[in-house]
Short mmCIF file of C-alpha atoms in Angstrom, two decimals:
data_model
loop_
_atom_site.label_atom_id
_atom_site.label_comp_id
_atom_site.label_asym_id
_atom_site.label_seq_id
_atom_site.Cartn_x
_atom_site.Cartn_y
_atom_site.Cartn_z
CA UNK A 2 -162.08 65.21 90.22
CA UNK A 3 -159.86 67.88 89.53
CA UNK A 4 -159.38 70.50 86.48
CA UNK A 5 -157.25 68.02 84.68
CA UNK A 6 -159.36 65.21 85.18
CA UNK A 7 -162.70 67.52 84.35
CA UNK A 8 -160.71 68.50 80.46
CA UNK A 9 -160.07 64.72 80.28
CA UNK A 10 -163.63 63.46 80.28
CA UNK A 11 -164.56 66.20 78.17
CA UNK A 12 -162.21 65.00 75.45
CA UNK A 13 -163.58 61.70 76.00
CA UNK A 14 -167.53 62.49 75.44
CA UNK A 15 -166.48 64.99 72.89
CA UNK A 16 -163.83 63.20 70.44
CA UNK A 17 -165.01 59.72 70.28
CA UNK A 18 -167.74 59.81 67.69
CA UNK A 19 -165.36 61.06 65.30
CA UNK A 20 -161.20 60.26 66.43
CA UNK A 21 -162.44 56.59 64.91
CA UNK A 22 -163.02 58.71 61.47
CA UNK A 23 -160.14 60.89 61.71
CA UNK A 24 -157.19 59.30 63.19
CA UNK A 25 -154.51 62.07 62.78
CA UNK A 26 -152.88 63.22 65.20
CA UNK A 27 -153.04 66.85 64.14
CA UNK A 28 -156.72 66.48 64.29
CA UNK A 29 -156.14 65.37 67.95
CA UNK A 30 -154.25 68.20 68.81
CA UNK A 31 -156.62 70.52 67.70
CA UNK A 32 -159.54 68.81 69.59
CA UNK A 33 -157.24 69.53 72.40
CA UNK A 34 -157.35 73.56 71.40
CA UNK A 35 -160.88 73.65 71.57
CA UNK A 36 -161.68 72.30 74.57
CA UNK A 37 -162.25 74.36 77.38
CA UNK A 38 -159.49 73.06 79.51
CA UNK A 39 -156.10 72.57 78.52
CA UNK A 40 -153.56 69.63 79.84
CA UNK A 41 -150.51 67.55 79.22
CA UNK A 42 -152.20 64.50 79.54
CA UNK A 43 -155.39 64.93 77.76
CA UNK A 44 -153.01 65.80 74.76
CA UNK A 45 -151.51 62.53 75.33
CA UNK A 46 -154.15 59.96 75.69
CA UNK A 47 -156.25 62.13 72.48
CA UNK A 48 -153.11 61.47 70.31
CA UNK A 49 -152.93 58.13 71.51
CA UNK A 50 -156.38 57.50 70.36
CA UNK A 51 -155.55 59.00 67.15
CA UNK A 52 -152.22 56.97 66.69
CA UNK A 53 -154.02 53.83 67.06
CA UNK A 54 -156.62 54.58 65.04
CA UNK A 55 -154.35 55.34 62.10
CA UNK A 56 -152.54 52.31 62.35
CA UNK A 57 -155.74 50.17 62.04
CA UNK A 58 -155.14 52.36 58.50
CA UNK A 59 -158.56 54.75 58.97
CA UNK A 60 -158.13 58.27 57.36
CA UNK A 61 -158.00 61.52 58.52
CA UNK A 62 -161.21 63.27 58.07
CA UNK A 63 -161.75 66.50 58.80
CA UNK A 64 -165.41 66.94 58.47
CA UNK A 65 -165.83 64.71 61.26
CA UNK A 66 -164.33 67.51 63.82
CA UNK A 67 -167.65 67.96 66.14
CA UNK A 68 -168.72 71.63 66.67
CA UNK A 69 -166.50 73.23 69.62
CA UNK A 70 -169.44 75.09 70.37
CA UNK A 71 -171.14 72.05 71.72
CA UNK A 72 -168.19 71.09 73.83
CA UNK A 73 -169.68 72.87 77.18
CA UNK A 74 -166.72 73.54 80.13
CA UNK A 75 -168.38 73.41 84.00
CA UNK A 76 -169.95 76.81 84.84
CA UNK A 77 -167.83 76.22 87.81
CA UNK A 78 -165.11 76.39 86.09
CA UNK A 79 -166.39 79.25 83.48
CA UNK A 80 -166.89 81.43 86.73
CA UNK A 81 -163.29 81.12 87.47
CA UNK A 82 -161.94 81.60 84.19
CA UNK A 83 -163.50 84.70 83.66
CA UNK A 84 -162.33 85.97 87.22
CA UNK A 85 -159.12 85.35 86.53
CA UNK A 86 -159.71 86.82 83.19
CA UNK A 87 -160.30 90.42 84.77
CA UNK A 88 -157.57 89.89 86.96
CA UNK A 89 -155.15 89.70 83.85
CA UNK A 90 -156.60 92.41 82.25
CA UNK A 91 -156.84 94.69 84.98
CA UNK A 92 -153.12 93.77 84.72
CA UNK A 93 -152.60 94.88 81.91
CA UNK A 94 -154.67 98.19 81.94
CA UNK A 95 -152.30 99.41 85.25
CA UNK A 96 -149.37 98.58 82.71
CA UNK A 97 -151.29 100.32 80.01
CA UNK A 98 -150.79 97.54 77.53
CA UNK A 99 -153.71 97.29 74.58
CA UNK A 100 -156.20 94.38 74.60
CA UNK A 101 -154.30 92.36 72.11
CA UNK A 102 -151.52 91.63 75.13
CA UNK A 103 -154.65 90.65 77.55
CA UNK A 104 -155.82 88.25 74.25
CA UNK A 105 -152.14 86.19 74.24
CA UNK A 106 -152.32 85.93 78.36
CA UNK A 107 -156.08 84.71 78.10
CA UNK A 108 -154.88 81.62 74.85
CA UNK A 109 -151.40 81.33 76.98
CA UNK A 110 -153.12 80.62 80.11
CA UNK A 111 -156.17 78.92 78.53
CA UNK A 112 -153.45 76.23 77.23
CA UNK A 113 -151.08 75.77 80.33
CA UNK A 114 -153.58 75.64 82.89
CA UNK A 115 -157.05 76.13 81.38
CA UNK A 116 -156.77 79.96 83.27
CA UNK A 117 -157.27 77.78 86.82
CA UNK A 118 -154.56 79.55 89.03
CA UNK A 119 -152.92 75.58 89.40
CA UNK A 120 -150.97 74.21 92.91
CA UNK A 121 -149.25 71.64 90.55
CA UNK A 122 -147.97 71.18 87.20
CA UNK A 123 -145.57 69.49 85.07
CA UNK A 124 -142.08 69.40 87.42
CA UNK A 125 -142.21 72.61 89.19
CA UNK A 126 -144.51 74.37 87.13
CA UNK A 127 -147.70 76.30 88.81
CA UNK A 128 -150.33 78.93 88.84
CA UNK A 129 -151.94 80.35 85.65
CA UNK A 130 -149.23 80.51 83.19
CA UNK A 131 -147.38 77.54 84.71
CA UNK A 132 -144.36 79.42 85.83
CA UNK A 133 -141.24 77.47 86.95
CA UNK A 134 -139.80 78.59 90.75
CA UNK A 135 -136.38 77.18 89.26
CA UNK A 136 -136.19 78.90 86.15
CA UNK A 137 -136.04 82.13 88.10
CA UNK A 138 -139.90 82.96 87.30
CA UNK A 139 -140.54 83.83 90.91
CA UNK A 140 -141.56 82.36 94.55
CA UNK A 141 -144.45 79.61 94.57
CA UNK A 142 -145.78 82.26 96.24
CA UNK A 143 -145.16 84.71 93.45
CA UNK A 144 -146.43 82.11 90.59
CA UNK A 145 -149.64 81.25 92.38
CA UNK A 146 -150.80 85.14 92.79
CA UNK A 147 -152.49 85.85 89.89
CA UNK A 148 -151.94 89.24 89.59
CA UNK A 149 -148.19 88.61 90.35
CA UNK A 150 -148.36 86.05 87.64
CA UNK A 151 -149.80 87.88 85.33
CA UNK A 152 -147.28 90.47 85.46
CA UNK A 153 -144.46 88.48 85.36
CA UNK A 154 -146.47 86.90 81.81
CA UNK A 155 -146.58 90.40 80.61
CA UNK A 156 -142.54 91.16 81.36
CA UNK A 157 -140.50 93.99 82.09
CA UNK A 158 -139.17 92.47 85.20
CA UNK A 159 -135.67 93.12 85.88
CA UNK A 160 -133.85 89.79 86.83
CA UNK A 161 -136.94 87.33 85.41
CA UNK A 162 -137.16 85.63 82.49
CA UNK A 163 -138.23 87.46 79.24
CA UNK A 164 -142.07 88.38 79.29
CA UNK A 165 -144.39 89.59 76.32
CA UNK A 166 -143.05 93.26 76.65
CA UNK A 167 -139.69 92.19 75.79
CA UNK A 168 -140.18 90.53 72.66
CA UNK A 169 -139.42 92.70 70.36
CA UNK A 170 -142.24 93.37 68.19
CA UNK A 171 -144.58 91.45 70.02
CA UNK A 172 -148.14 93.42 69.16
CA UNK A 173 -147.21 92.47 65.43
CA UNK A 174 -146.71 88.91 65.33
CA UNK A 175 -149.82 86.44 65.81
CA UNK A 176 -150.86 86.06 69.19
CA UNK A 177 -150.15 82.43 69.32
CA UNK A 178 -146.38 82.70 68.31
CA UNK A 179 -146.22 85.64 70.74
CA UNK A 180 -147.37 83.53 73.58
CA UNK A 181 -144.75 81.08 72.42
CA UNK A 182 -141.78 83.27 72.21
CA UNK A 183 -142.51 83.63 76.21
CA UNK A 184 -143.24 80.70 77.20
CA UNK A 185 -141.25 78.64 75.13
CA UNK A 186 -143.69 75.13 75.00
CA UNK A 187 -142.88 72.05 73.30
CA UNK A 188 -146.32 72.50 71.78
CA UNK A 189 -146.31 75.65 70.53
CA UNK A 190 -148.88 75.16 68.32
CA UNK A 191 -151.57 74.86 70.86
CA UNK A 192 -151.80 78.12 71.82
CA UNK A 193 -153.42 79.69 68.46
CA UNK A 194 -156.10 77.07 69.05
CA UNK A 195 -157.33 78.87 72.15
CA UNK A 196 -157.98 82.44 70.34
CA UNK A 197 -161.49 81.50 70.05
CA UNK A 198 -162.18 80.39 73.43
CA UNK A 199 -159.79 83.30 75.00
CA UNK A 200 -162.48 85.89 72.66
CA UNK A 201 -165.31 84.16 73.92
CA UNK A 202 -164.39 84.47 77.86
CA UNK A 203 -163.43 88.33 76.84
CA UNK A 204 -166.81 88.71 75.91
CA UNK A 205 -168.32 87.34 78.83
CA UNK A 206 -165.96 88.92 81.08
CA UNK A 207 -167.27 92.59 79.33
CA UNK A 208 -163.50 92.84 78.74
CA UNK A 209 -162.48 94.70 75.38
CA UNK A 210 -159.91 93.21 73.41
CA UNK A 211 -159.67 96.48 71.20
CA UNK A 212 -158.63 98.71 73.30
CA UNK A 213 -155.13 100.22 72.35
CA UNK A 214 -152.47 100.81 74.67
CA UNK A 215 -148.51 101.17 74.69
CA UNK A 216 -146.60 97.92 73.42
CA UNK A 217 -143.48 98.76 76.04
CA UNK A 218 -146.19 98.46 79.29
CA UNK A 219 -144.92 102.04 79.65
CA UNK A 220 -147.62 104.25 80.36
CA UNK A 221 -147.95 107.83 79.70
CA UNK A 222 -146.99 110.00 83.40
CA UNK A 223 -150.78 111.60 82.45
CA UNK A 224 -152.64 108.63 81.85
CA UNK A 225 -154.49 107.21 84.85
CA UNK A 226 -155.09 103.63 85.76
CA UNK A 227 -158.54 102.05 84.31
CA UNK A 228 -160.09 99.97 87.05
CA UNK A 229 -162.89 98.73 88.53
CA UNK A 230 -163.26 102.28 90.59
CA UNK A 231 -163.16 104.47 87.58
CA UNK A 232 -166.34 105.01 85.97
CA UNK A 233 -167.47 102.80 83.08
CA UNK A 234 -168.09 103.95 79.43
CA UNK A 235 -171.72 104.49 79.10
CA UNK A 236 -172.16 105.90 82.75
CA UNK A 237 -172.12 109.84 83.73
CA UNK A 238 -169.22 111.40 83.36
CA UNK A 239 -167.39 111.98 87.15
CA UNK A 240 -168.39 115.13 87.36
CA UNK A 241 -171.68 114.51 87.71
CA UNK A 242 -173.04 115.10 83.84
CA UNK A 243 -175.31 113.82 82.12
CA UNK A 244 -172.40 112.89 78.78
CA UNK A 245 -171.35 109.46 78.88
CA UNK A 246 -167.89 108.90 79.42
CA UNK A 247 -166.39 107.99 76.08
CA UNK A 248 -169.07 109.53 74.01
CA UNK A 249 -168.03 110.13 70.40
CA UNK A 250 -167.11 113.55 68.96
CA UNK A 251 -168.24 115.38 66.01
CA UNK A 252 -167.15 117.91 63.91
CA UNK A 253 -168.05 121.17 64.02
CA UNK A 254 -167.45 124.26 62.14
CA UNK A 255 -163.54 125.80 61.84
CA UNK A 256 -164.99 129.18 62.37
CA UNK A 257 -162.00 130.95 64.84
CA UNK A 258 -162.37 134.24 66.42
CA UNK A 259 -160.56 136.91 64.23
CA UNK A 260 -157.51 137.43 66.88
CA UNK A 261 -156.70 133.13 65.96
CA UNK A 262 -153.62 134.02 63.20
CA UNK A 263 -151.23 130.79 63.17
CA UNK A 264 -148.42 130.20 60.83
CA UNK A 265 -150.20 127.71 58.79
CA UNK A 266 -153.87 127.45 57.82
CA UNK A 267 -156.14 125.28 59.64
CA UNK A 268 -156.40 122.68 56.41
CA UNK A 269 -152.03 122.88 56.64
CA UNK A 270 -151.60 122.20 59.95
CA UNK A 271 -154.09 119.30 59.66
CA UNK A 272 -152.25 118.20 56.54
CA UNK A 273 -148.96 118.62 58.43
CA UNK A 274 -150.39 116.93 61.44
CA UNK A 275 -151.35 113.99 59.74
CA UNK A 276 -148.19 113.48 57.91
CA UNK A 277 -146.18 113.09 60.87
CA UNK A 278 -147.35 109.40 62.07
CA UNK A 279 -145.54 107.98 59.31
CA UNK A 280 -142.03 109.84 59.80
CA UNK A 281 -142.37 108.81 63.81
CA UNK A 282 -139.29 110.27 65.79
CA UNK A 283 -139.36 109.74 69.72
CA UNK A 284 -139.35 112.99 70.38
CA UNK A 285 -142.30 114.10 71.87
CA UNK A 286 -142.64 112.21 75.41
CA UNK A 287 -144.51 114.77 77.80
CA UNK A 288 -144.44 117.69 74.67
CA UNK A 289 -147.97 117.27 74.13
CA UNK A 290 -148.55 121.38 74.42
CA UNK A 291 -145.38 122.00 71.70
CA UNK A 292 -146.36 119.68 69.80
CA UNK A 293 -149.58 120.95 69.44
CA UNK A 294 -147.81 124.77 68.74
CA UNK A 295 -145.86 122.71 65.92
CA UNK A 296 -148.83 121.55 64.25
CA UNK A 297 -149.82 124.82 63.86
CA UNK A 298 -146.50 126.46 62.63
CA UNK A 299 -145.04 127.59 65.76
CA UNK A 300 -141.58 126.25 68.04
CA UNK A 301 -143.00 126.72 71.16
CA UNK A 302 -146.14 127.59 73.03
CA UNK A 303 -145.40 130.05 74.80
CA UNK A 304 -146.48 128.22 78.61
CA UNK A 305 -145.55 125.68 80.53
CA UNK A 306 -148.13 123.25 80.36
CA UNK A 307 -151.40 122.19 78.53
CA UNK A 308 -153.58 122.48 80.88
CA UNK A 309 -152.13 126.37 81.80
CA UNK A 310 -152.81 126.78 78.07
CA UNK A 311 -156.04 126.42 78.78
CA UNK A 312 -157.15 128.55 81.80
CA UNK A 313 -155.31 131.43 80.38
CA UNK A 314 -157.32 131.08 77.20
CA UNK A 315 -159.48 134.18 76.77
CA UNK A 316 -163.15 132.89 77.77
CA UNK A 317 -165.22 133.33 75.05
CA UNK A 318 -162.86 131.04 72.87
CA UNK A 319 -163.29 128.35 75.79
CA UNK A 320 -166.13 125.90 75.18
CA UNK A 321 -166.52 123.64 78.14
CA UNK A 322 -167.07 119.94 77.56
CA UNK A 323 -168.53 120.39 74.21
CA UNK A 324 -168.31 117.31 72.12
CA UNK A 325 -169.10 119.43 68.80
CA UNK A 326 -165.65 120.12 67.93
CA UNK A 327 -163.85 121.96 64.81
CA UNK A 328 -161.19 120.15 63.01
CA UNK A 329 -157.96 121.90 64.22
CA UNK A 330 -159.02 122.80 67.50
CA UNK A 331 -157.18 122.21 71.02
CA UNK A 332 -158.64 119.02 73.31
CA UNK A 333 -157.79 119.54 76.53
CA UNK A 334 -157.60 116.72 79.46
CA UNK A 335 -157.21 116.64 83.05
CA UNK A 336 -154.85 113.72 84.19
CA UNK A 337 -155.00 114.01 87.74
CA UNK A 338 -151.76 115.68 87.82
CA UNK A 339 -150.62 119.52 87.26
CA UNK A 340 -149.52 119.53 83.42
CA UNK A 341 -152.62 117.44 81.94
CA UNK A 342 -152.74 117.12 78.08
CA UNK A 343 -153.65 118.63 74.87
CA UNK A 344 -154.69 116.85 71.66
CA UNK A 345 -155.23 118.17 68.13
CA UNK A 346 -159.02 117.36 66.93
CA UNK A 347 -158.59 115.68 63.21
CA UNK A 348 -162.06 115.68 62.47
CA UNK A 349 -164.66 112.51 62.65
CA UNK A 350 -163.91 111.60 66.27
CA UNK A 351 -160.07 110.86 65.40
CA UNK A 352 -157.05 113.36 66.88
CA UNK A 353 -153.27 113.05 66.93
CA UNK A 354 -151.35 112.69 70.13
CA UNK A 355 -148.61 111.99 71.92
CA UNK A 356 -147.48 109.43 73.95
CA UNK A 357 -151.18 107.49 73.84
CA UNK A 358 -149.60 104.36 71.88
CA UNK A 359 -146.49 104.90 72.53
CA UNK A 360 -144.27 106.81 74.99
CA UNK A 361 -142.52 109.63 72.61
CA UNK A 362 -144.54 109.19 69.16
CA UNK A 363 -147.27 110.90 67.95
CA UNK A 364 -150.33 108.66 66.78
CA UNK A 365 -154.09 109.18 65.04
CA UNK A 366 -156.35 107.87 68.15
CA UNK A 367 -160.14 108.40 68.82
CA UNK A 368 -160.80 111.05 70.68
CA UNK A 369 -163.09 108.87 72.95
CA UNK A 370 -160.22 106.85 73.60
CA UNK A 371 -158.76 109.27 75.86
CA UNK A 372 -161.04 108.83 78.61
CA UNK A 373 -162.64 105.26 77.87
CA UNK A 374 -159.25 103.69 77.67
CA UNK A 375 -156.62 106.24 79.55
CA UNK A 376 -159.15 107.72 82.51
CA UNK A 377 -157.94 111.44 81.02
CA UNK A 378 -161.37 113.85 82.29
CA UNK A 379 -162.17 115.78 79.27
CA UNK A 380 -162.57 119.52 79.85
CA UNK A 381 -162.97 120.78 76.31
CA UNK A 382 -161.93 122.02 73.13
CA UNK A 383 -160.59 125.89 72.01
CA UNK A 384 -159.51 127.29 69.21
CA UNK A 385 -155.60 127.26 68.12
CA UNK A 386 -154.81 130.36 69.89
CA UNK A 387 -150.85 131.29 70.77
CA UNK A 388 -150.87 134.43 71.70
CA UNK A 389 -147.48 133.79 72.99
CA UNK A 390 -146.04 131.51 70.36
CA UNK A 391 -142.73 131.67 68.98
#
C-alpha cells in the first residue's frame, strides 16, 4: 500500500458517516483538504460519493463534517513529512525568505504529494511539489531532490518556470492563491485547505512560521545562513556566555557622555528614524553605518564600515553585549565578514535597519531578530557618537 492508497482509506473511514448527509461536492473537496494526504484520485472517488449521493436528492449538510482532528495520518508517514518539512525550510532560511514562504511550500506540497518526495505522479509529474521534467522544471533527478525541489518551488531560477519569488507580491496575497499562481492546479482551491495541517507539521517540526525574511530570496551580503550548525535561540550565545541567543532587549536610560553633540536630538532622530519606513526608497543596500549618521543629522559617518565605527569608539562609551540599551543608541553586529552592521535601538526591543526585510529599505525589526533569524553575533550597543561626521 502506497501513500496514495494510505490517503484513500483514510477518506474512506473518515467521510462515510457523514458524505450520506452531505452530498456536495464542495463538502467533498474539503474533506479532501483535511486529510493528511493529498491525491488525484481520492478527490475523485470522494466527489463521486458526493455526486451520487446528491442525486438520490440528500442535502448538503455541513454540520455533519467530522472533526479533522480525529482524522490521524500514519506516524510513518508524519515522520517523513516533518523531515521533509525542515528540508524546505532550511531552504528557505539559506535563501533568507520569511516563514510565510516555508507555510505556502508546506500547503503546496501537502496537496500535490502529501510532502512524500513521490517517484510518480500524474503524467510526468514527481517529487514533493510534483514538478514536470517536460515543462522545463528540471531533471527527474532534479525534481526528486528535495532540497533541489524545494528551491526550484521557491524560484529565482534563471531558465525554469516562475517560482514563489517571482510573483510579484507574493508575501501579500493568501498563501493558498500564492501556491496557485506557481503551480498553476486545476484545483486551486485545495491548497488553502492544507494551512492547518501545514501549521500543525510546523509546530511539530519546531519550525517558526513567523520569522521574517526578504520577499526577493535575496539575502543581505551580512546576514549568515540559519542552520542546523548555528546555535539555537534559547542556548548560550557562541561565545561561550551565559545570554541566550535571541534574548530580548530593554530600554535603558538616553544618558550620553557630554562629548555625544549630533545634529538632531535623540527624541528627533528617533522621530526622523521612524518616519522613514513609510517613504521607503532603495537606497540603502550595504549603507547600514550612513544610514545610521542620517538618523542622527549627519551625511556621512565619517569611516568605512560599522563595525570600524565601533572599535574606534572611545572605550568608556563602549558597553559590551549589554542588552539594557538607550533608545537612540548604535547596535552593532558581527556578520562573519569585515564591514558587519549597525542598527539604531527604537526602544522596547524594536530598531530600524537596513536591508533585514528587504535588500535596500529600511524597516522597524526586533532587535532579537538579528541573531535568532539572520545568525548576526551581537557585540553591543554605544552611544551616537560621530566624531568624524559630516
Amino acid at each position: 500500500m502506497d501513500v496514495r492508497d494510505v490517503a484513500e482509506a483514510a477518506a474512506t473511514r473518515a467521510s462515510a458517516p457523514f458524505l450520506a448527509k452531505a452530498g456536495c461536492i464542495t463538502v467533498a473537496l474539503a474533506v479532501v483538504g483535511m486529510l493528511g494526504l493529498g491525491a488525484t484520485t481520492l478527490i475523485a472517488g470522494a466527489a463521486k460519493q458526493a455526486a451520487d449521493a446528491k442525486n438520490r436528492g440528500e442535502g448538503c449538510e455541513i454540520a455533519g463534517l467530522p472533526d479533522p482532528t480525529n482524522i490521524k495520518v500514519p506516524v510513518q508517514i508524519l515522520a517523513q513529512q516533518i523531515h521533509h518539512a525542515k528540508i524546505i525550510d532550511g531552504v528557505a532560511q539559506e535563501r533568507g525568505l520569511p516563514g510565510r514562504a516555508s507555510l505556502i511550500a508546506f500547503m503546496t506540497a501537502l496537496q500535490e504529494s502529501g510532502l512524500q518526495n513521490l517517484t510518480y505522479g500524474d503524467r510526468d509529474s514527481l517529487g514533493l511539489f510534483q514538478q514536470r521534467p517536460s515543462q522545463g522544471w528540471g531533471t527527474r533527478a532534479e525534481v526528486t531532490n528535495p532540497p533541489t525541489s524545494a528551491g526550484l518551488f521557491f524560484g529565482g531560477n534563471r531558465g525554469r518556470p516562475p517560482g514563489l519569488v517571482n510573483v510579484p507580491a507574493w508575501q501579500l496575497m493568501e498563501p493558498g492563491r500564492a501556491a496557485q499562481q506557481v503551480q498553476r492546479s486545476a484545483y486551486p482551491e485545495l491548497y488553502a485547505t492544507r494551512r492547518g495541517q501545514a501549521e500543525a507539521i510546523a509546530r511539530q517540526a519546531g519550525i517558526n512560521l513567523e520569522r521574517l525574511g526578504i520577499a526577493s530570496g535575496e539575502r543581505p551580503e551580512w546576514a549568515q545562513p540559519t542552520g542546523p550548525a548555528d546555535t539555537p535561540p534559547g542556548e548560550c550565545t557562541p561565545d561561550g556566555g551565559t545570554t541566550p541567543v535571541g534574548a530580548p532587549f530593554h530600554d535603558a536610560a538616553s544618558d550620553w557622555p557630554p562629548e555625544v553633540r549630533n545634529r538632531r536630538s535623540t527624541a528627533d532622530a528617533i522621530a526622523w528614524a521612524k518616519s522613514q519606513p513609510p517613504l521607503n526608497e532603495k537606497r540603502w543596500w550595504r549603507r547600514c553605518l550612513e544610514f545610521a549618521a542620517r538618523v542622527h543629522g549627519w551625511n556621512a559617518a565619517g569611516v568605512g564600515s560599522a563595525i570600524t565605527h565601533y572599535h574606534v569608539m572611545p572605550a568608556h562609551m563602549k558597553h559590551p553585549g549589554s542588552r539594557d540599551v538607550p533608545p537612540g543608541a548604535l547596535m552593532y553586529w558581527e556578520t562573519g565578514n569585515p564591514h558587519g552592521h549597525v542598527s539604531i535601538y527604537l526602544g522596547d526591543g524594536m530598531i530600524i535597519s537596513n536591508d533585514v526585510l528587504r535588500p535596500g529599505y529600511v524597516d522597524v525589526v526586533p532587535a532579537s531578530d538579528i541573531e535568532s533569524k539572520w545568525g548576526g553575533r551581537y557585540v553591543g550597543w554605544a552611544p551616537p557618537y560621530f566624531p568624524k561626521g559630516a
